[in-house]
CSV table of C-alpha atoms in Angstrom, one decimal:
chain,number,residue,atom,x,y,z
V,153,GLY,CA,98.4,75.1,-28.6
V,154,GLU,CA,100.3,72.5,-26.9
V,155,ASP,CA,102.8,75.0,-25.6
V,156,GLU,CA,100.2,76.6,-24.1
V,157,SER,CA,98.8,73.7,-22.5
V,158,LEU,CA,102.1,72.5,-21.2
V,159,GLU,CA,102.7,75.9,-19.8
V,160,ARG,CA,99.2,75.6,-18.1
V,161,GLY,CA,100.1,72.2,-16.6
V,162,ARG,CA,103.7,73.7,-15.5
V,163,GLN,CA,101.5,76.7,-13.6
V,164,LEU,CA,99.2,74.1,-12.1
V,165,TYR,CA,101.9,71.9,-10.9
V,166,LEU,CA,103.5,74.8,-9.2
V,167,GLU,CA,100.6,76.9,-7.8
V,168,GLY,CA,97.3,75.0,-8.8
V,169,THR,CA,97.2,72.7,-5.5
V,170,GLN,CA,96.8,73.1,-1.9
V,171,PRO,CA,99.6,71.5,-1.0
V,172,GLN,CA,101.3,72.3,-4.1
V,173,CYS,CA,102.7,69.4,-6.2
V,174,GLY,CA,106.1,70.3,-5.5
V,175,VAL,CA,105.8,70.2,-1.7
V,176,CYS,CA,105.9,66.4,-1.9
V,177,HIS,CA,107.4,65.8,-5.6
V,178,THR,CA,110.4,66.1,-7.3
V,179,LEU,CA,110.6,67.4,-10.6
V,180,GLU,CA,113.5,68.9,-12.0
V,181,GLU,CA,111.8,71.2,-14.6
V,182,ALA,CA,109.7,72.7,-12.3
V,183,GLY,CA,112.5,73.4,-9.9
V,184,THR,CA,110.8,71.3,-7.1
V,185,SER,CA,112.6,68.9,-4.8
V,186,GLY,CA,109.8,67.5,-2.4
V,187,GLY,CA,110.7,64.4,-1.0
V,188,ILE,CA,107.4,62.8,0.2
V,189,GLY,CA,106.0,61.3,-2.7
V,190,PRO,CA,107.7,59.7,-5.5
V,191,ASN,CA,110.5,61.6,-7.3
V,192,LEU,CA,108.7,62.0,-11.0
V,193,ASP,CA,112.0,62.6,-13.0
V,194,ASN,CA,112.6,58.6,-11.8
V,195,LEU,CA,109.0,57.5,-11.9
V,196,GLN,CA,108.5,58.7,-15.3
V,197,PRO,CA,104.9,58.0,-15.2
V,198,THR,CA,102.2,57.6,-17.8
V,199,GLU,CA,99.6,60.2,-18.6
V,200,GLU,CA,97.2,57.7,-17.2
V,201,ALA,CA,99.0,57.2,-13.9
V,202,VAL,CA,99.5,60.8,-13.1
V,203,ARG,CA,96.1,61.6,-14.3
V,204,ALA,CA,94.3,58.9,-12.0
V,205,ALA,CA,96.7,59.9,-9.2
V,206,VAL,CA,95.8,63.5,-9.2
V,207,ARG,CA,92.0,62.7,-9.6
V,208,ASP,CA,91.6,60.2,-6.9
V,209,GLY,CA,94.7,60.4,-4.6
V,210,VAL,CA,97.1,57.6,-3.7
V,211,GLY,CA,97.8,56.6,0.0
V,212,VAL,CA,98.3,59.9,1.7
V,213,MET,CA,98.1,61.8,-1.2
V,214,PRO,CA,95.1,63.8,-1.6
V,215,ALA,CA,92.5,63.6,-4.1
V,216,PHE,CA,92.1,66.9,-6.3
V,217,SER,CA,88.9,65.9,-8.2
V,218,ASP,CA,86.9,68.4,-6.1
V,219,SER,CA,89.4,71.6,-6.9
V,220,LEU,CA,90.7,70.8,-10.4
V,221,SER,CA,88.6,70.3,-13.4
V,222,PRO,CA,89.3,67.3,-15.7
V,223,GLU,CA,90.8,69.6,-18.2
V,224,GLU,CA,93.3,70.9,-15.7
V,225,ILE,CA,94.1,67.5,-14.4
V,226,GLU,CA,94.9,66.5,-18.1
V,227,ALA,CA,97.0,69.5,-18.3
V,228,ILE,CA,99.3,68.7,-15.4
V,229,ALA,CA,99.4,65.1,-16.7
V,230,SER,CA,100.3,66.0,-20.1
V,231,TYR,CA,103.1,68.6,-18.6
V,232,VAL,CA,104.7,66.0,-16.2
V,233,VAL,CA,104.8,63.1,-18.6
V,234,SER,CA,106.4,65.6,-21.4
V,235,VAL,CA,109.2,66.8,-18.9
V,236,THR,CA,110.0,63.4,-17.7
V,237,GLN,CA,110.3,61.4,-20.5
V,238,ASP,CA,113.9,60.6,-21.9
C,233,MET,CA,88.5,31.4,-24.6
C,234,GLU,CA,87.5,34.8,-22.5
C,235,THR,CA,90.1,34.3,-20.2
C,236,ALA,CA,92.7,34.1,-22.4
C,237,ARG,CA,91.6,37.2,-24.1
C,238,ILE,CA,91.5,38.4,-20.6
C,239,HIS,CA,95.2,37.5,-19.5
C,240,ARG,CA,96.7,39.1,-22.6
C,241,ARG,CA,94.8,42.2,-22.3
C,242,HIS,CA,96.8,42.4,-18.7
C,243,PHE,CA,100.3,42.1,-20.0
C,244,LEU,CA,99.6,44.7,-22.8
C,245,ILE,CA,99.0,47.7,-20.3
C,246,GLY,CA,102.3,46.8,-18.9
C,247,SER,CA,105.5,48.6,-20.3
C,248,ALA,CA,106.9,47.8,-23.8
C,249,SER,CA,109.6,45.9,-21.7
C,250,THR,CA,106.9,43.4,-20.0
C,251,ALA,CA,106.3,42.2,-23.7
C,252,GLY,CA,109.9,41.9,-24.1
C,253,ALA,CA,110.4,39.8,-21.0
C,254,ILE,CA,107.6,37.8,-21.7
C,255,ALA,CA,109.0,36.7,-25.0
C,256,ALA,CA,112.4,36.6,-23.7
C,257,ALA,CA,111.4,33.8,-21.1
C,258,GLY,CA,109.3,32.0,-23.5
C,259,VAL,CA,106.1,32.8,-21.3
C,260,THR,CA,102.6,32.2,-23.2
C,261,GLY,CA,100.0,33.8,-21.2
C,262,SER,CA,100.8,33.9,-17.4
C,263,SER,CA,99.9,37.2,-15.6
C,264,PHE,CA,103.8,38.0,-15.5
C,265,PRO,CA,104.6,41.4,-13.5
C,266,ALA,CA,105.4,44.6,-15.4
C,267,PHE,CA,109.0,45.5,-15.4
C,268,ALA,CA,110.3,42.1,-14.6
C,269,ALA,CA,113.4,42.3,-17.1
C,270,GLU,CA,114.3,45.9,-15.6
C,271,THR,CA,117.1,46.2,-13.3
C,272,LYS,CA,116.5,49.2,-11.3
C,273,GLU,CA,118.7,49.7,-8.3
C,274,LEU,CA,117.0,49.7,-5.2
C,275,PRO,CA,116.9,52.9,-3.0
C,276,ASP,CA,119.1,52.9,-0.1
C,277,TYR,CA,116.3,52.2,2.5
C,278,VAL,CA,115.9,48.6,1.1
C,279,SER,CA,119.3,48.1,-0.7
C,280,TRP,CA,119.5,45.1,1.7
C,281,LYS,CA,116.6,43.4,-0.3
C,282,ASP,CA,117.0,40.7,-3.2
C,283,ALA,CA,116.6,43.1,-6.0
C,284,ASP,CA,116.1,39.8,-8.6
C,285,LYS,CA,112.7,39.0,-6.7
C,286,LEU,CA,111.2,42.4,-6.6
C,287,ILE,CA,109.6,44.5,-9.0
C,288,MET,CA,110.0,48.2,-8.3
C,289,HIS,CA,107.0,50.7,-9.3
C,290,THR,CA,108.3,53.5,-7.4
C,291,GLU,CA,110.9,54.2,-4.6
C,292,GLN,CA,108.3,53.4,-2.1
C,293,THR,CA,106.2,50.8,-3.7
C,294,LEU,CA,108.3,47.2,-4.2
C,295,GLU,CA,106.1,44.2,-5.4
C,296,MET,CA,107.3,40.3,-4.7
C,297,LYS,CA,107.6,38.9,-8.3
C,298,ARG,CA,105.2,35.7,-8.6
C,299,GLY,CA,106.9,32.7,-8.0
C,300,ALA,CA,109.4,34.3,-5.4
C,301,GLY,CA,108.5,33.8,-1.9
C,302,GLY,CA,109.1,29.8,-2.1
C,303,THR,CA,106.9,27.0,-0.3
C,304,SER,CA,108.1,26.9,3.2
C,305,VAL,CA,105.3,29.2,4.4
C,306,ILE,CA,107.5,32.3,5.7
C,307,THR,CA,108.0,34.9,3.0
C,308,PRO,CA,112.0,35.9,3.8
C,309,ASN,CA,112.7,39.4,4.7
C,310,GLU,CA,114.4,40.2,1.6
C,311,GLU,CA,111.7,39.2,-0.6
C,312,VAL,CA,108.6,40.8,1.5
C,313,TYR,CA,106.8,43.9,-0.5
C,314,ILE,CA,107.1,47.3,0.5
C,315,ARG,CA,104.4,49.8,0.6
C,316,ASN,CA,105.4,53.0,2.5
C,317,ASN,CA,102.8,56.0,2.6
C,318,LEU,CA,105.8,58.3,3.5
C,319,PRO,CA,109.2,58.4,3.3
C,320,SER,CA,111.2,55.6,5.8
C,321,PRO,CA,112.3,57.9,8.9
C,322,ASP,CA,116.3,58.2,9.5
C,323,GLU,CA,118.4,55.3,10.3
C,324,SER,CA,119.2,57.3,13.5
C,325,ILE,CA,115.4,55.9,14.8
C,326,VAL,CA,116.8,52.4,15.2
C,327,ALA,CA,120.2,53.6,16.7
C,328,ASP,CA,118.9,52.4,20.1
C,329,ARG,CA,115.7,50.6,19.2
C,330,ASP,CA,114.9,50.0,23.2
C,331,ALA,CA,114.8,53.8,23.7
C,332,TRP,CA,112.1,54.2,21.1
C,333,GLU,CA,108.9,55.5,22.9
C,334,VAL,CA,105.0,55.1,22.3
C,335,SER,CA,102.4,56.8,23.9
C,336,ILE,CA,99.5,54.7,25.2
C,337,GLU,CA,96.1,56.5,25.4
C,338,GLY,CA,92.4,55.8,26.4
C,339,VAL,CA,93.3,53.4,29.3
C,340,ASN,CA,93.0,54.0,32.9
C,341,ASP,CA,96.8,54.8,33.5
C,342,PRO,CA,97.9,56.4,30.5
C,343,ARG,CA,101.5,56.4,30.0
C,344,THR,CA,104.5,56.7,27.5
C,345,LEU,CA,106.4,53.3,27.2
C,346,THR,CA,109.8,52.7,25.8
C,347,VAL,CA,110.3,49.6,23.6
C,348,GLY,CA,112.5,48.4,26.5
C,349,GLU,CA,109.8,48.4,29.1
C,350,LEU,CA,107.1,46.8,26.6
C,351,LYS,CA,109.7,43.9,26.0
C,352,ASN,CA,109.3,43.4,30.1
C,353,ILE,CA,105.5,43.3,29.7
C,354,GLY,CA,105.2,40.5,27.9
C,355,ILE,CA,106.0,38.3,24.6
C,356,GLU,CA,104.0,36.7,22.0
C,357,THR,CA,104.7,35.4,18.0
C,358,VAL,CA,102.0,35.5,15.4
C,359,ALA,CA,102.1,34.3,11.8
C,360,THR,CA,100.0,36.8,9.7
C,361,VAL,CA,99.7,37.4,5.8
C,362,LEU,CA,100.7,41.0,5.1
C,363,GLN,CA,98.9,42.5,2.4
C,364,CYS,CA,98.5,45.5,0.8
C,365,SER,CA,94.8,46.9,0.1
C,366,GLY,CA,95.9,47.5,-3.6
C,367,ASN,CA,97.3,43.9,-4.0
C,368,GLY,CA,95.9,43.0,-7.5
C,369,ARG,CA,94.8,46.4,-8.8
C,370,GLY,CA,96.4,45.7,-11.8
C,371,PHE,CA,93.7,43.1,-12.7
C,372,TYR,CA,91.1,45.6,-12.5
C,373,GLU,CA,90.0,47.0,-16.0
C,374,HIS,CA,89.0,50.6,-15.0
C,375,GLU,CA,91.4,53.2,-14.4
C,376,THR,CA,92.9,53.4,-11.4
C,377,SER,CA,95.6,55.4,-9.4
C,378,GLY,CA,98.5,54.0,-7.4
C,379,SER,CA,100.8,51.0,-7.9
C,380,GLN,CA,99.5,48.4,-10.3
C,381,TRP,CA,100.1,45.3,-7.9
C,382,LEU,CA,99.5,42.0,-9.1
C,383,THR,CA,100.1,39.3,-6.6
C,384,GLY,CA,103.2,40.4,-5.1
C,385,ALA,CA,102.0,42.7,-2.3
C,386,ALA,CA,101.8,40.1,0.0
C,387,GLY,CA,103.7,37.9,2.4
C,388,CYS,CA,103.7,35.8,5.4
C,389,ILE,CA,105.1,36.8,8.2
C,390,LEU,CA,106.0,35.9,11.7
C,391,TRP,CA,106.1,38.9,14.2
C,392,SER,CA,107.2,39.0,17.7
C,393,GLY,CA,106.1,41.6,20.3
C,394,VAL,CA,103.7,42.6,23.4
C,395,PRO,CA,100.3,41.4,22.9
C,396,VAL,CA,98.4,45.0,23.3
C,397,ARG,CA,95.8,43.2,25.3
C,398,LYS,CA,98.6,42.9,27.9
C,399,VAL,CA,99.8,46.4,27.5
C,400,VAL,CA,96.5,47.8,28.1
C,401,GLU,CA,95.8,45.3,31.2
C,402,GLU,CA,99.2,46.8,32.7
C,403,LEU,CA,97.9,50.3,32.2
C,404,GLY,CA,94.7,49.8,34.5
C,405,GLY,CA,92.4,48.3,31.4
C,406,LEU,CA,90.5,50.4,28.8
C,407,ALA,CA,88.8,53.7,29.9
C,408,ASP,CA,85.4,54.1,29.0
C,409,GLY,CA,84.3,54.9,25.2
C,410,GLY,CA,87.2,53.1,23.8
C,411,ASN,CA,85.3,52.0,20.5
C,412,PHE,CA,88.2,52.0,18.3
C,413,MET,CA,92.3,51.3,18.6
C,414,THR,CA,94.0,54.3,16.8
C,415,SER,CA,97.6,54.0,15.9
C,416,THR,CA,99.6,56.9,14.8
C,417,GLY,CA,102.9,56.5,12.5
C,418,GLY,CA,105.9,58.3,13.8
C,419,GLU,CA,107.1,59.4,10.2
C,420,GLN,CA,108.3,63.1,9.8
C,421,LEU,CA,105.7,65.2,8.0
C,422,PRO,CA,107.0,68.0,5.5
C,423,GLU,CA,106.1,71.7,6.2
C,424,GLY,CA,103.4,73.5,4.2
C,425,VAL,CA,101.3,70.3,4.4
C,426,GLU,CA,98.0,70.0,7.2
C,427,GLU,CA,99.1,67.4,9.7
C,428,LYS,CA,95.7,65.4,9.2
C,429,ASP,CA,96.0,65.3,5.1
C,430,ILE,CA,99.0,63.4,5.7
C,431,ILE,CA,99.6,61.9,8.5
C,432,VAL,CA,99.6,58.0,8.9
C,433,GLU,CA,97.0,57.4,11.4
C,434,ARG,CA,94.5,54.3,11.3
C,435,SER,CA,91.7,53.4,13.4
C,436,VAL,CA,90.3,49.7,13.7
C,437,PRO,CA,87.5,48.3,15.9
C,438,ALA,CA,88.9,48.2,19.4
C,439,GLU,CA,88.0,44.2,19.5
C,440,ALA,CA,91.2,43.7,17.1
C,441,MET,CA,93.4,44.6,20.1
C,442,GLU,CA,92.6,40.8,21.4
C,443,ASN,CA,95.1,40.0,18.3
C,444,ALA,CA,97.3,42.6,18.0
C,445,ILE,CA,100.6,42.8,18.9
C,446,LEU,CA,103.5,45.8,19.0
C,447,ALA,CA,106.3,44.2,17.3
C,448,TRP,CA,109.7,44.4,17.2
C,449,GLU,CA,111.0,41.5,15.7
C,450,MET,CA,110.2,40.2,11.9
C,451,ASN,CA,110.9,36.8,10.9
C,452,GLY,CA,113.5,36.3,13.9
C,453,ASP,CA,115.4,39.7,13.0
C,454,GLU,CA,115.1,42.9,14.6
C,455,MET,CA,112.2,44.6,12.6
C,456,PRO,CA,113.8,46.2,9.8
C,457,LEU,CA,113.3,50.2,9.6
C,458,ALA,CA,111.7,49.5,5.8
C,459,HIS,CA,109.5,47.6,7.5
C,460,GLY,CA,108.7,49.9,10.8
C,461,GLY,CA,111.2,49.2,13.2
C,462,PRO,CA,112.1,49.9,16.0
C,463,LEU,CA,108.1,49.1,16.6
C,464,ARG,CA,105.2,48.4,14.4
C,465,MET,CA,101.4,47.8,15.2
C,466,ILE,CA,100.6,44.4,13.6
C,467,VAL,CA,96.9,43.8,13.6
C,468,PRO,CA,96.2,40.2,12.6
C,469,GLY,CA,93.7,39.3,9.5
C,470,TYR,CA,93.5,43.3,8.6
C,471,TYR,CA,95.0,44.9,5.5
C,472,GLY,CA,98.8,46.0,5.7
C,473,ILE,CA,97.5,49.9,5.9
C,474,ASN,CA,96.3,49.1,9.5
C,475,ASN,CA,99.7,47.6,10.4
C,476,VAL,CA,101.3,50.9,11.3
C,477,LYS,CA,105.0,51.5,11.2
C,478,TYR,CA,107.3,53.2,13.4
C,479,VAL,CA,104.2,53.5,16.0
C,480,LYS,CA,104.2,56.3,18.2
C,481,ARG,CA,100.7,56.5,19.7
C,482,VAL,CA,98.1,53.9,20.4
C,483,ALA,CA,94.8,55.6,21.5
C,484,PHE,CA,91.5,53.8,22.5
C,485,THR,CA,89.2,56.6,20.9
C,486,GLU,CA,85.3,56.9,20.8
C,487,GLU,CA,85.4,57.9,17.3
C,488,GLU,CA,87.6,56.9,14.0
C,489,THR,CA,90.6,59.2,13.6
C,490,ASP,CA,89.5,62.1,11.1
C,491,ALA,CA,93.2,61.9,9.4
C,492,LYS,CA,92.4,61.9,5.7
C,493,ILE,CA,94.1,58.3,5.5
C,494,GLN,CA,91.1,56.8,7.5
C,495,ALA,CA,88.3,59.3,6.7
C,496,SER,CA,88.3,59.1,2.7
C,497,GLY,CA,91.5,57.0,2.1
C,498,TYR,CA,91.0,53.2,2.1
C,499,ARG,CA,87.2,53.2,1.4
C,500,VAL,CA,85.5,50.6,-0.6
C,501,ARG,CA,83.1,52.5,-3.1
C,502,PRO,CA,81.6,52.1,-6.5
C,503,VAL,CA,83.7,53.5,-9.3
C,504,GLY,CA,83.1,57.2,-9.9
C,505,VAL,CA,82.3,57.8,-6.1
C,506,ASP,CA,84.4,60.0,-3.5
C,507,GLY,CA,85.7,58.6,-0.8
C,508,ALA,CA,83.9,59.1,2.5
C,509,PRO,CA,83.5,57.8,6.1
C,510,ASP,CA,80.1,55.8,6.1
C,511,GLN,CA,81.8,53.7,3.7
C,512,PRO,CA,83.4,50.2,4.3
C,513,SER,CA,87.1,50.6,5.6
C,514,MET,CA,90.0,48.4,4.4
C,515,TRP,CA,89.8,46.2,7.4
C,516,GLU,CA,89.6,42.5,7.6
C,517,MET,CA,91.1,41.0,4.5
C,518,GLN,CA,88.9,38.4,2.4
C,519,VAL,CA,89.3,34.5,1.3
C,520,LYS,CA,92.1,34.6,-1.3
C,521,SER,CA,94.5,32.1,-3.1
C,522,TRP,CA,96.8,32.2,-6.2
C,523,VAL,CA,99.1,29.7,-8.1
C,524,THR,CA,102.8,30.7,-7.7
C,525,HIS,CA,104.0,27.4,-10.0
C,526,PRO,CA,103.9,27.0,-12.6
C,527,LEU,CA,104.0,30.4,-14.4
C,528,LYS,CA,105.3,29.5,-17.9
C,529,ASP,CA,106.0,26.7,-20.3
C,530,SER,CA,106.2,23.2,-18.8
C,531,GLU,CA,107.2,19.9,-19.7
C,532,SER,CA,104.5,17.3,-20.7
C,533,GLY,CA,104.3,14.5,-17.7
C,534,ARG,CA,104.2,15.1,-13.7
C,535,VAL,CA,103.9,18.9,-13.0
C,536,GLN,CA,103.8,20.2,-9.4
C,537,ILE,CA,101.3,22.8,-9.1
C,538,TYR,CA,101.3,25.0,-6.0
C,539,GLY,CA,100.4,28.4,-4.5
C,540,VAL,CA,99.2,30.1,-1.4
C,541,ALA,CA,95.9,30.4,0.1
C,542,PHE,CA,94.7,32.2,3.2
C,543,GLY,CA,91.3,33.4,4.8
C,544,GLY,CA,91.8,36.9,6.0
C,545,ASP,CA,90.7,36.9,9.7
C,546,LYS,CA,89.5,33.1,9.2
C,547,PRO,CA,91.4,30.0,8.8
C,548,VAL,CA,91.6,28.8,5.1
C,549,GLU,CA,89.9,25.3,4.9
C,550,LYS,CA,90.1,24.0,1.7
C,551,VAL,CA,91.9,24.8,-1.5
C,552,GLU,CA,90.5,23.5,-5.2
C,553,VAL,CA,92.6,23.9,-8.2
C,554,SER,CA,91.2,23.9,-11.9
C,555,LEU,CA,93.4,23.3,-15.0
C,556,ASP,CA,90.7,24.7,-17.4
C,557,GLY,CA,89.8,27.9,-16.4
C,558,GLY,CA,87.3,26.9,-13.9
C,559,GLU,CA,85.3,24.2,-15.8
C,560,SER,CA,86.4,21.6,-13.1
C,561,TRP,CA,87.9,21.6,-10.1
C,562,GLN,CA,90.3,19.3,-8.0
C,563,ASP,CA,90.9,19.3,-4.2
C,564,ALA,CA,94.8,20.5,-3.3
C,565,SER,CA,96.6,19.4,-0.2
C,566,PHE,CA,98.3,22.0,2.1
C,567,ILE,CA,102.0,21.6,2.3
C,568,GLY,CA,104.0,22.6,5.5
C,569,PRO,CA,102.7,23.3,8.9
C,570,ASP,CA,99.5,25.3,10.0
C,571,LEU,CA,100.7,28.8,11.8
C,572,GLY,CA,97.2,29.7,12.8
C,573,ARG,CA,94.3,31.4,11.3
C,574,PHE,CA,96.0,34.2,10.2
C,575,ALA,CA,99.0,32.9,8.3
C,576,TRP,CA,98.3,31.6,4.7
C,577,ARG,CA,99.0,27.8,3.6
C,578,PRO,CA,101.0,26.9,0.5
C,579,PHE,CA,98.8,24.1,-1.4
C,580,LEU,CA,99.9,21.8,-3.9
C,581,LEU,CA,98.0,19.6,-6.4
C,582,THR,CA,100.2,17.0,-8.7
C,583,ALA,CA,98.8,16.5,-12.0
C,584,ASP,CA,99.9,14.5,-15.0
C,585,LEU,CA,99.7,16.8,-17.9
C,586,GLU,CA,99.4,15.9,-21.4
C,587,PRO,CA,100.7,18.7,-24.3
C,588,GLY,CA,98.2,21.6,-24.6
C,589,ASP,CA,97.3,24.9,-23.4
C,590,TYR,CA,96.1,25.5,-19.9
C,591,VAL,CA,94.3,27.9,-17.7
C,592,ILE,CA,95.4,27.2,-14.2
C,593,THR,CA,93.9,28.9,-11.2
C,594,SER,CA,92.9,28.2,-7.5
C,595,ARG,CA,89.8,28.6,-5.3
C,596,ALA,CA,90.1,28.7,-1.4
C,597,THR,CA,87.3,28.3,1.0
C,598,ASP,CA,87.6,29.7,4.7
C,599,SER,CA,86.3,28.1,7.5
C,600,ASP,CA,83.1,30.1,7.7
C,601,GLY,CA,82.4,28.7,4.1
C,602,ASN,CA,83.2,31.8,2.1
C,603,VAL,CA,84.2,30.9,-1.0
C,604,GLN,CA,86.8,33.0,-3.6
C,605,PRO,CA,84.9,34.3,-6.1
C,606,GLU,CA,85.1,33.8,-9.6
C,607,SER,CA,85.4,37.4,-10.3
C,608,THR,CA,85.6,40.8,-7.9
C,609,GLU,CA,83.0,43.4,-8.5
C,610,PRO,CA,85.1,46.8,-9.4
C,611,ASN,CA,85.6,49.4,-6.5
C,612,HIS,CA,86.9,52.9,-7.3
C,613,ARG,CA,90.3,52.5,-5.7
C,614,GLY,CA,90.9,48.9,-7.3
C,615,TYR,CA,91.4,47.2,-3.5
C,616,ASP,CA,92.0,43.6,-3.5
C,617,TYR,CA,91.2,41.5,-6.3
C,618,ASN,CA,90.5,38.2,-5.4
C,619,GLY,CA,88.7,36.6,-8.3
C,620,TRP,CA,90.2,33.3,-9.3
C,621,ASP,CA,89.4,34.3,-13.1
C,622,ARG,CA,91.9,36.9,-13.6
C,623,LEU,CA,94.4,35.5,-11.0
C,624,ALA,CA,94.8,32.6,-13.2
C,625,VAL,CA,97.8,31.8,-15.3
C,626,GLU,CA,98.0,30.4,-18.6
C,627,VAL,CA,100.5,27.5,-19.4
C,628,THR,CA,101.5,25.7,-22.5
C,629,VAL,CA,102.8,22.3,-22.0
C,630,VAL,CA,104.9,20.8,-24.7
């Protein structure tokens, strides 16, 4: 269900990438406070923006399309959007 | 009305507030930036900037609104866009600017020099267009990562500093094998990340040294921290990413750096293809222009149509303006002084407009005869859209 997918997204956000998302990003719900990339709570990105950024990278942010499946990228995007929208 | 369809689509992909902003301003179809109506507080490191003239995409990406910047060639520091790949270093690095050190390598007498010492080697001022590689990304139709810049990730700036060629001469000339000039940024890197994955380090062909300067001044002010102070590498004619901020090392190297930002980042490739070192790097800029006025409904009668044009690493020679979406063109004239081949030139066409709908756009030609194209071939990361089709603005004259 939806909750499972969000939980999967949360787990991938926390542990599914190298470096981990939270090393660079602040996301209150996940308890991360990285200060390198944008603060996701402030940014409130769209799903499209997260999906594209994780897949292709942005500036110094690496592309994760080789290490994550499209479904995993989608799960991260859904999770980040769900916990950052007002 | 293919062009009109494209433009409507482009502001539909902005936030809901974009449509509101356009409605409120009575704009019928210009490519107005997203978030125009939102007032977001600027982060501390850029709190001195003019928030009314900027669009904040993220804390590290600020775009100048189309129509800001004026017509007097140089873009005021308060309005120049920001694209920081890493957070701005602590203010303490500009406490004693002359003490900042840069290591010069790949020369016969490699040394670490302070800014104070560089100031004694020579001084030169150069005007350049500073433009983010992603300027115009928002005009592409495919899904791209990164800020959806329209026209405002660009400005024209006067930089003062020491010519790199003079520094090299002072240090005994280039050592053998210096094919590339590799500059490294002095940002602090986080723990838990491989240095090469995240460091801002860019290589350009060593010939770029002939025009490059190590700059400590920006438009007459000390180089602001947000723009790379105390010391920034300026590579005239090259995209912004090559103009490394807080530069702490300049090395003449046999190979390009293997830092990710060089090896796989900032590479031009077809949509769906991964970045790799054999693809073209975002180095020299290309011919480009866009209209900055009018952007919204105008009264009929005499209208001043103006904008900016540049040739990248060549002088811009000619600018034409179309009022009918590219069906016909008229020559524009240049406004103001020519600040050299790396600067942009504001242009002007005075027109007498009857009531009606207009699709206004411009087309620049550089000194080699390269003409700004009608449309830009899509590339994966959505770099530098320079097609005059989507850079057009729709204006209703009443």
